[in-house]
Tab-separated table of C-alpha atoms and ligand atoms in Angstrom:
chain	number	residue	atom	x	y	z
N	1	MET	CA	117.709	115.230	74.511
N	2	ASN	CA	116.398	118.746	74.768
N	3	ARG	CA	117.446	120.103	78.135
N	4	TYR	CA	114.738	122.731	78.107
N	5	ASP	CA	111.061	121.958	78.468
N	6	PHE	CA	108.776	122.966	75.627
N	7	ASP	CA	106.194	120.235	76.236
N	8	THR	CA	104.461	121.496	79.372
N	9	ILE	CA	101.121	123.144	78.796
N	10	HIS	CA	100.856	126.340	80.814
N	11	ASP	CA	97.342	127.516	81.524
N	12	ARG	CA	97.526	131.128	80.383
N	13	LYS	CA	93.828	131.935	80.752
N	14	GLY	CA	93.151	134.795	83.108
N	15	THR	CA	96.734	136.068	83.025
N	16	GLY	CA	95.667	139.070	80.961
N	17	CYS	CA	97.233	137.658	77.810
N	18	ALA	CA	95.859	138.631	74.418
N	19	LYS	CA	96.088	135.127	72.985
N	20	TYR	CA	93.563	133.581	75.400
N	21	ASP	CA	91.829	136.443	77.136
N	22	MET	CA	90.851	138.292	73.958
N	23	LEU	CA	89.349	135.307	72.155
N	24	GLU	CA	85.812	136.387	72.908
N	25	HIS	CA	86.552	139.861	71.602
N	26	PHE	CA	88.072	138.719	68.295
N	27	TYR	CA	86.357	135.385	67.633
N	28	GLY	CA	83.059	135.790	69.511
N	29	LYS	CA	83.844	132.784	71.672
N	30	ALA	CA	86.225	132.262	74.579
N	31	ASP	CA	86.477	128.488	74.500
N	32	LEU	CA	88.784	128.046	71.523
N	33	LEU	CA	92.242	126.589	71.049
N	34	PRO	CA	94.234	129.703	70.116
N	35	LEU	CA	96.920	129.458	67.442
N	36	TRP	CA	96.610	133.036	66.291
N	37	VAL	CA	98.508	136.044	67.740
N	38	ALA	CA	102.280	135.688	67.332
N	39	ASP	CA	103.495	134.773	70.773
N	40	MET	CA	104.484	131.306	71.910
N	41	ASP	CA	102.990	129.243	74.726
N	42	PHE	CA	106.426	128.355	76.137
N	43	ALA	CA	107.787	129.468	79.488
N	44	VAL	CA	110.484	132.089	79.318
N	45	ALA	CA	114.069	130.742	79.335
N	46	PRO	CA	115.276	130.046	82.890
N	47	GLU	CA	118.302	132.251	82.205
N	48	ILE	CA	115.881	135.141	81.688
N	49	SER	CA	113.511	134.394	84.554
N	50	ASN	CA	116.496	134.140	86.908
N	51	ALA	CA	117.741	137.546	85.793
N	52	LEU	CA	114.257	138.999	86.285
N	53	ALA	CA	113.963	137.450	89.744
N	54	GLU	CA	117.357	138.862	90.663
N	55	ARG	CA	116.312	142.319	89.533
N	56	LEU	CA	113.072	142.078	91.464
N	57	ALA	CA	115.020	141.186	94.578
N	58	HIS	CA	116.050	144.834	94.548
N	59	PRO	CA	112.979	146.686	95.790
N	60	VAL	CA	113.296	149.977	93.903
N	61	LEU	CA	111.853	150.348	90.413
N	62	GLY	CA	112.586	153.916	89.413
N	63	TYR	CA	113.544	155.411	86.047
N	64	ASN	CA	115.946	153.408	83.923
N	65	PHE	CA	119.344	154.020	82.473
N	66	ARG	CA	120.620	151.455	80.012
N	67	MET	CA	124.063	150.370	81.120
N	68	LYS	CA	127.072	149.610	78.946
N	69	SER	CA	126.422	145.883	79.320
N	70	TYR	CA	122.954	146.316	77.798
N	71	TYR	CA	124.308	147.836	74.605
N	72	ALA	CA	127.214	145.374	74.524
N	73	SER	CA	124.732	142.485	74.586
N	74	ILE	CA	123.006	143.842	71.472
N	75	VAL	CA	126.267	144.597	69.639
N	76	ASN	CA	127.543	141.083	70.400
N	77	TRP	CA	124.293	139.389	69.446
N	78	VAL	CA	124.127	141.129	66.093
N	79	LEU	CA	127.759	140.231	65.416
N	80	ARG	CA	127.484	136.617	66.559
N	81	ARG	CA	124.139	135.773	65.055
N	82	TYR	CA	124.015	137.980	61.944
N	83	ASN	CA	127.668	138.728	61.329
N	84	TRP	CA	127.335	142.510	61.379
N	85	GLN	CA	129.640	144.727	63.410
N	86	ILE	CA	127.490	147.592	64.589
N	87	LYS	CA	128.395	150.502	66.864
N	88	ARG	CA	126.756	151.175	70.180
N	89	GLU	CA	125.863	154.724	69.069
N	90	TRP	CA	123.770	153.356	66.214
N	91	ILE	CA	121.282	151.739	68.580
N	92	ILE	CA	118.115	153.520	69.583
N	93	SER	CA	115.478	152.150	71.916
N	94	THR	CA	111.751	151.880	71.370
N	95	PRO	CA	109.042	149.932	73.193
N	96	GLY	CA	108.313	147.930	70.058
N	97	VAL	CA	109.269	147.402	66.470
N	98	VAL	CA	105.888	148.737	65.378
N	99	THR	CA	106.601	151.951	67.322
N	100	ALA	CA	109.866	152.287	65.406
N	101	ILE	CA	108.194	151.710	62.044
N	102	ASN	CA	105.602	154.376	62.800
N	103	ALA	CA	108.274	156.786	64.011
N	104	ALA	CA	110.245	156.251	60.805
N	105	VAL	CA	107.164	156.844	58.670
N	106	LEU	CA	106.240	160.013	60.570
N	107	THR	CA	109.713	161.530	60.524
N	108	LEU	CA	111.202	160.415	57.201
N	109	THR	CA	108.188	160.753	54.915
N	110	SER	CA	105.448	163.336	54.398
N	111	PRO	CA	101.686	162.982	53.956
N	112	GLY	CA	100.933	161.713	50.463
N	113	ASP	CA	104.307	159.979	50.027
N	114	GLY	CA	104.257	156.426	48.706
N	115	ILE	CA	105.435	153.633	51.010
N	116	LEU	CA	105.965	150.148	49.662
N	117	VAL	CA	105.197	146.819	51.373
N	118	GLN	CA	105.158	143.230	50.106
N	119	THR	CA	101.774	141.588	50.552
N	120	PRO	CA	100.413	139.518	52.147
N	121	VAL	CA	102.151	141.071	55.144
N	122	TYR	CA	101.934	141.772	58.887
N	123	ASP	CA	98.970	144.139	59.049
N	124	PRO	CA	100.369	146.939	61.278
N	125	PHE	CA	102.508	147.833	58.236
N	126	PHE	CA	99.336	148.991	56.482
N	127	GLU	CA	98.277	151.070	59.457
N	128	ALA	CA	101.721	152.654	59.801
N	129	VAL	CA	101.296	153.929	56.246
N	130	GLU	CA	97.622	154.728	55.949
N	131	LYS	CA	96.845	156.095	59.408
N	132	HIS	CA	99.444	158.805	58.830
N	133	GLY	CA	98.030	159.776	55.454
N	134	ARG	CA	100.804	158.181	53.404
N	135	ARG	CA	100.027	156.229	50.241
N	136	LEU	CA	100.182	152.458	50.484
N	137	LEU	CA	101.949	150.782	47.560
N	138	THR	CA	102.102	147.030	47.318
N	139	ASN	CA	104.477	144.618	45.637
N	140	PRO	CA	102.459	141.392	45.850
N	141	LEU	CA	104.580	138.331	46.529
N	142	VAL	CA	104.096	135.572	43.996
N	143	LEU	CA	103.398	131.982	45.052
N	144	SER	CA	105.600	130.020	42.726
N	145	GLY	CA	105.381	126.281	43.352
N	146	ASP	CA	105.739	125.917	47.081
N	147	ARG	CA	107.264	129.242	47.981
N	148	TYR	CA	106.707	132.923	47.603
N	149	GLU	CA	108.973	134.963	45.387
N	150	ILE	CA	109.471	138.604	44.548
N	151	ASP	CA	108.288	140.097	41.274
N	152	PHE	CA	111.278	142.414	40.822
N	153	ALA	CA	109.896	144.203	37.762
N	154	ASP	CA	106.845	145.218	39.778
N	155	PHE	CA	109.050	146.011	42.795
N	156	GLU	CA	111.120	148.503	40.794
N	157	GLN	CA	108.038	149.988	39.187
N	158	LYS	CA	106.527	150.647	42.634
N	159	LEU	CA	109.801	152.058	43.962
N	160	LEU	CA	109.538	154.832	41.386
N	161	GLN	CA	106.593	156.166	43.397
N	162	SER	CA	107.968	155.361	46.880
N	163	ARG	CA	109.919	157.215	49.548
N	164	MET	CA	110.198	154.239	51.871
N	165	PHE	CA	110.097	150.442	51.692
N	166	ILE	CA	109.080	148.424	54.763
N	167	LEU	CA	110.740	145.037	54.429
N	168	CYS	CA	109.632	142.066	56.509
N	169	SER	CA	112.664	139.809	56.890
N	170	PRO	CA	112.052	136.946	57.602
N	171	HIS	CA	108.589	137.390	56.253
N	172	ASN	CA	105.407	137.154	58.301
N	173	PRO	CA	103.105	135.496	57.249
N	174	VAL	CA	104.579	133.676	54.231
N	175	GLY	CA	107.610	132.332	56.137
N	176	ARG	CA	110.298	133.259	53.621
N	177	VAL	CA	113.856	133.784	54.816
N	178	TRP	CA	115.121	136.024	52.044
N	179	THR	CA	118.348	134.912	50.405
N	180	ARG	CA	121.378	137.148	50.176
N	181	GLU	CA	120.735	137.530	46.435
N	182	GLU	CA	117.142	138.626	46.928
N	183	LEU	CA	118.129	141.129	49.609
N	184	VAL	CA	120.971	142.504	47.512
N	185	GLN	CA	118.678	142.915	44.540
N	186	MET	CA	116.054	144.705	46.660
N	187	GLY	CA	118.696	146.895	48.308
N	188	ARG	CA	120.351	147.907	45.051
N	189	LEU	CA	117.024	148.935	43.586
N	190	CYS	CA	116.142	150.953	46.696
N	191	LYS	CA	119.506	152.692	46.525
N	192	LYS	CA	119.081	153.429	42.824
N	193	HIS	CA	115.743	155.094	43.467
N	194	GLY	CA	116.649	156.855	46.730
N	195	VAL	CA	114.222	154.841	48.844
N	196	VAL	CA	114.802	154.461	52.598
N	197	VAL	CA	114.441	150.878	53.862
N	198	VAL	CA	112.904	149.971	57.191
N	199	SER	CA	113.901	146.347	57.696
N	200	ASP	CA	111.716	144.635	60.276
N	201	GLU	CA	113.860	141.719	61.432
N	202	ILE	CA	111.889	140.779	64.521
N	203	HIS	CA	111.824	137.130	63.345
N	204	ALA	CA	115.551	137.047	62.509
N	205	ASP	CA	116.464	134.500	65.182
N	206	ILE	CA	113.916	131.926	64.063
N	207	VAL	CA	115.385	130.399	60.935
N	208	PHE	CA	115.333	126.674	60.126
N	209	SER	CA	117.999	124.333	58.757
N	210	GLY	CA	119.134	125.025	55.245
N	211	HIS	CA	118.426	128.745	55.543
N	212	ARG	CA	120.346	131.719	56.832
N	213	HIS	CA	119.288	135.163	57.894
N	214	PHE	CA	121.227	138.017	56.318
N	215	THR	CA	120.679	141.289	58.080
N	216	PHE	CA	119.912	144.067	55.638
N	217	GLY	CA	122.275	146.690	57.027
N	218	SER	CA	125.279	144.381	56.708
N	219	LEU	CA	124.978	144.019	52.947
N	220	GLU	CA	126.942	146.196	50.506
N	221	ASP	CA	126.490	149.846	51.536
N	222	PHE	CA	122.857	149.406	52.589
N	223	ALA	CA	123.636	150.606	56.112
N	224	ASP	CA	123.608	154.148	54.681
N	225	PHE	CA	119.901	154.110	53.979
N	226	SER	CA	118.450	151.562	56.359
N	227	ILE	CA	116.734	151.269	59.704
N	228	VAL	CA	117.061	147.742	61.031
N	229	CYS	CA	114.672	146.613	63.739
N	230	TYR	CA	115.597	143.844	66.188
N	231	SER	CA	113.904	142.546	69.284
N	232	PRO	CA	114.019	139.504	71.543
N	233	SER	CA	110.235	139.585	71.774
N	234	LYS	CA	109.506	136.819	69.224
N	235	SER	CA	112.525	134.554	69.649
N	236	PHE	CA	112.536	134.691	73.449
N	237	ASN	CA	108.797	135.166	73.847
N	238	LEU	CA	109.102	138.510	75.602
N	239	ALA	CA	106.488	140.506	73.690
N	240	GLY	CA	104.821	141.591	76.939
N	241	LEU	CA	107.992	143.371	78.018
N	242	CYS	CA	107.896	145.833	75.113
N	243	THR	CA	111.604	146.265	74.415
N	244	SER	CA	113.302	146.497	71.048
N	245	ALA	CA	116.595	147.686	69.615
N	246	ILE	CA	116.634	149.718	66.434
N	247	VAL	CA	119.890	150.123	64.527
N	248	ILE	CA	120.306	153.222	62.359
N	249	PRO	CA	123.904	153.676	61.194
N	250	ASP	CA	123.341	156.911	59.234
N	251	GLU	CA	123.544	159.867	61.593
N	252	ARG	CA	121.002	162.047	59.839
N	253	LEU	CA	118.395	159.292	59.697
N	254	ARG	CA	119.115	158.284	63.286
N	255	LYS	CA	118.837	161.810	64.697
N	256	THR	CA	115.588	162.356	62.856
N	257	VAL	CA	113.894	159.182	64.090
N	258	ASP	CA	115.406	159.291	67.574
N	259	GLY	CA	114.439	162.950	68.006
N	260	TYR	CA	110.819	161.936	67.693
N	261	ILE	CA	111.252	158.987	70.071
N	262	TRP	CA	112.752	161.370	72.647
N	263	ASP	CA	110.103	164.027	72.189
N	264	MET	CA	107.409	161.429	72.821
N	265	HIS	CA	109.331	160.049	75.830
N	266	LEU	CA	109.262	156.626	74.246
N	267	PHE	CA	112.924	155.979	75.031
N	268	LEU	CA	112.430	155.390	78.747
N	269	GLY	CA	111.821	151.665	78.502
N	270	ASN	CA	110.829	149.380	81.315
N	271	THR	CA	113.090	147.809	83.885
N	272	PHE	CA	112.096	144.226	83.170
N	273	GLY	CA	112.329	144.564	79.404
N	274	ILE	CA	115.836	145.959	79.709
N	275	THR	CA	116.896	143.193	82.103
N	276	ALA	CA	115.309	140.484	79.957
N	277	LEU	CA	116.831	141.679	76.687
N	278	GLU	CA	120.311	141.703	78.159
N	279	ALA	CA	119.849	138.260	79.732
N	280	ALA	CA	118.445	136.826	76.485
N	281	TYR	CA	121.256	138.161	74.306
N	282	THR	CA	123.952	137.295	76.859
N	283	HIS	CA	122.834	133.935	78.246
N	284	GLY	CA	119.968	132.788	76.029
N	285	GLU	CA	121.680	131.180	73.079
N	286	ALA	CA	121.458	127.548	74.292
N	287	TRP	CA	117.740	127.953	75.002
N	288	LEU	CA	117.219	129.511	71.572
N	289	GLU	CA	119.002	126.629	69.836
N	290	SER	CA	116.762	124.142	71.666
N	291	LEU	CA	113.715	126.164	70.757
N	292	LEU	CA	114.717	126.143	67.096
N	293	GLN	CA	114.927	122.353	67.097
N	294	TYR	CA	111.532	122.091	68.737
N	295	LEU	CA	109.915	124.558	66.355
N	296	GLU	CA	111.443	122.889	63.326
N	297	SER	CA	110.040	119.530	64.346
N	298	ASN	CA	106.640	121.161	64.960
N	299	ARG	CA	106.836	122.661	61.493
N	300	ASP	CA	107.705	119.305	59.955
N	301	TYR	CA	104.883	117.610	61.837
N	302	LEU	CA	102.406	120.185	60.541
N	303	VAL	CA	103.548	119.952	56.932
N	304	LYS	CA	103.446	116.135	56.991
N	305	TYR	CA	100.044	116.027	58.671
N	306	PHE	CA	98.443	118.214	56.047
N	307	ALA	CA	100.157	116.430	53.170
N	308	GLU	CA	98.953	113.039	54.419
N	309	LYS	CA	95.561	113.776	55.894
N	310	LEU	CA	94.232	117.040	54.526
N	311	PRO	CA	95.141	117.064	50.834
N	312	ASN	CA	92.709	119.893	50.063
N	313	PHE	CA	94.855	122.136	52.202
N	314	ARG	CA	98.410	123.128	51.581
N	315	VAL	CA	100.888	124.381	54.148
N	316	ILE	CA	103.459	126.702	52.624
N	317	LYS	CA	106.479	125.319	54.454
N	318	PRO	CA	107.998	128.172	56.449
N	319	GLU	CA	111.773	128.649	56.221
N	320	GLY	CA	111.672	130.664	59.439
N	321	THR	CA	109.236	132.141	62.027
N	322	PHE	CA	106.803	130.059	64.089
N	323	LEU	CA	103.968	130.873	61.712
N	324	ALA	CA	102.699	128.671	58.901
N	325	TRP	CA	100.673	129.933	55.958
N	326	LEU	CA	97.797	127.617	55.137
N	327	ASP	CA	96.212	127.622	51.686
N	328	PHE	CA	92.595	126.456	51.818
N	329	ARG	CA	91.528	127.675	48.375
N	330	GLN	CA	91.117	124.151	47.046
N	331	THR	CA	88.419	123.372	49.608
N	332	GLY	CA	86.176	125.843	47.761
N	333	LEU	CA	85.227	127.477	51.070
N	334	THR	CA	84.880	131.235	51.282
N	335	ASP	CA	86.739	133.024	54.079
N	336	GLU	CA	83.459	133.446	55.935
N	337	GLU	CA	82.611	129.727	55.620
N	338	PHE	CA	86.097	128.705	56.698
N	339	PHE	CA	85.936	131.059	59.690
N	340	ASP	CA	82.560	129.729	60.767
N	341	ARG	CA	83.668	126.089	60.605
N	342	MET	CA	87.028	126.841	62.222
N	343	VAL	CA	85.364	128.559	65.210
N	344	ASN	CA	82.104	126.655	65.571
N	345	GLY	CA	83.205	123.264	64.255
N	346	ALA	CA	86.886	122.854	65.113
N	347	GLY	CA	86.889	125.212	68.097
N	348	LEU	CA	90.081	126.803	66.826
N	349	ALA	CA	91.340	130.356	66.517
N	350	LEU	CA	93.718	130.800	63.573
N	351	SER	CA	94.463	134.175	61.994
N	352	MET	CA	92.506	134.731	58.815
N	353	GLY	CA	94.765	135.417	55.844
N	354	LYS	CA	92.755	138.386	54.618
N	355	THR	CA	94.036	140.314	57.652
N	356	TYR	CA	97.340	140.525	55.765
N	357	GLY	CA	95.868	142.028	52.619
N	358	ASN	CA	93.460	140.956	49.907
N	359	ASP	CA	95.919	138.444	48.492
N	360	GLY	CA	95.625	136.630	51.826
N	361	ARG	CA	92.042	135.588	51.026
N	362	GLY	CA	91.767	131.804	50.940
N	363	PHE	CA	94.574	131.462	53.494
N	364	ALA	CA	94.925	131.244	57.260
N	365	ARG	CA	97.956	131.580	59.517
N	366	ILE	CA	98.779	128.924	62.097
N	367	ASN	CA	101.020	129.713	65.049
N	368	PHE	CA	102.957	126.546	65.842
N	369	GLY	CA	104.888	128.035	68.776
N	370	CYS	CA	103.152	125.686	71.205
N	371	PRO	CA	103.698	122.280	72.820
N	372	ARG	CA	103.543	119.448	70.296
N	373	SER	CA	100.474	117.957	71.977
N	374	VAL	CA	98.590	121.235	71.430
N	375	LEU	CA	99.598	121.265	67.778
N	376	GLN	CA	98.459	117.642	67.416
N	377	ASP	CA	95.129	118.550	68.969
N	378	ALA	CA	94.746	121.482	66.560
N	379	CYS	CA	95.559	119.295	63.547
N	380	ASP	CA	93.073	116.630	64.651
N	381	ARG	CA	90.390	119.263	65.117
N	382	LEU	CA	91.004	120.497	61.577
N	383	PHE	CA	90.919	116.925	60.259
N	384	ASN	CA	87.659	116.149	62.088
N	385	THR	CA	86.043	119.290	60.743
N	386	PHE	CA	87.474	119.641	57.249
N	387	GLY	CA	88.866	116.180	56.473
O	1	PLP	C1	106.849	141.205	61.425
O	1	PLP	C2	106.472	141.701	62.781
O	1	PLP	N1	106.866	142.911	63.176
O	1	PLP	C3	106.559	143.401	64.392
O	1	PLP	C4	105.797	142.666	65.278
O	1	PLP	C5	105.443	143.232	66.619
O	1	PLP	O1	106.498	143.944	67.113
O	1	PLP	P1	106.430	144.774	68.467
O	1	PLP	O2	105.550	144.017	69.411
O	1	PLP	O3	107.841	144.858	68.898
O	1	PLP	O4	105.855	146.094	68.098
O	1	PLP	C6	105.353	141.397	64.898
O	1	PLP	C7	104.512	140.606	65.801
O	1	PLP	O5	103.912	139.641	65.426
O	1	PLP	C8	105.708	140.898	63.626
O	1	PLP	O6	105.330	139.687	63.222
């Protein structure tokens, strides 16, 4: 029995949440079932809401100072969950992982420098490169059978022209949890070619049975040239609190990135994000384990449903994350046709795959971080429209 409740449907409309209240803006229609933006529809863990309520019981909300216990919670989490002993001094604070990626690009590369990403990939990676006048290089992931793999020959070729590699680990949207061997091979090649690695590990806590997350900085001597980005915002559904922890062991790299964060006054943080992160990493493990079971059974439901009832579609079974990558190429529909039928027929909002690069055409991303009944409804809508 799961002692936490993931089945209740919370009406989020009108709470100022992107997932529901921006449907009209992004899909042209407000009355859709939203399985798009990557937050979950679950209530925050009671251990976290209690800590927030306790903090709010104190009536003053002035500037923050992160206490020893805050840093200890991160150090302990990284050790317990990812088996890496980090030092408190290596941690810098940013409002988000995307802020950290942009700060790293701005401070560690120059206009015109090549930056490598593995497509299809979380789209703010493209913006972090291109909006700052850097050159986007791509190492397309290869769909081999039922999972995506890395073309290492191409990877090394692209590294020759790169100053930085932005790794998505686990990978959004293709759902890969990279193996130790894959990470070691990527890391060794980056070292060989003097390429700094920004490892976005925001999905690190959401890994399903049979897979294990290896944190990049813990492998070989990769800590010397890596920036590892953690956050409770995906795993504990705290994205609205804008709090992440960035680990940069190398002093020169850390001072460079952190200097920028300080100059922009991005280090200040917000009271509730700080409280919630510490509560999540200190008291949230039981809730997270329950969540993982729930998400894994949602994933299995989704995969089975498509295999049995929608054979023209294929779900690339995610090894981690609460996002599933749906291949609709066999239906023969264009992206525009699929979008039109998804919105106007099924009444659903999924993320279109082309958002994540051109190799995402013919795919859509489904967020299954929702009560099972909502997922069932979404599957039935797809069946009634496309089946
Ligand atoms: C891979 C990845 N990185 C970063 C983010 C967002 O991070 P933040 O809100 O901390 O900037 C997301 C959100 O979906 C994501 O999937």
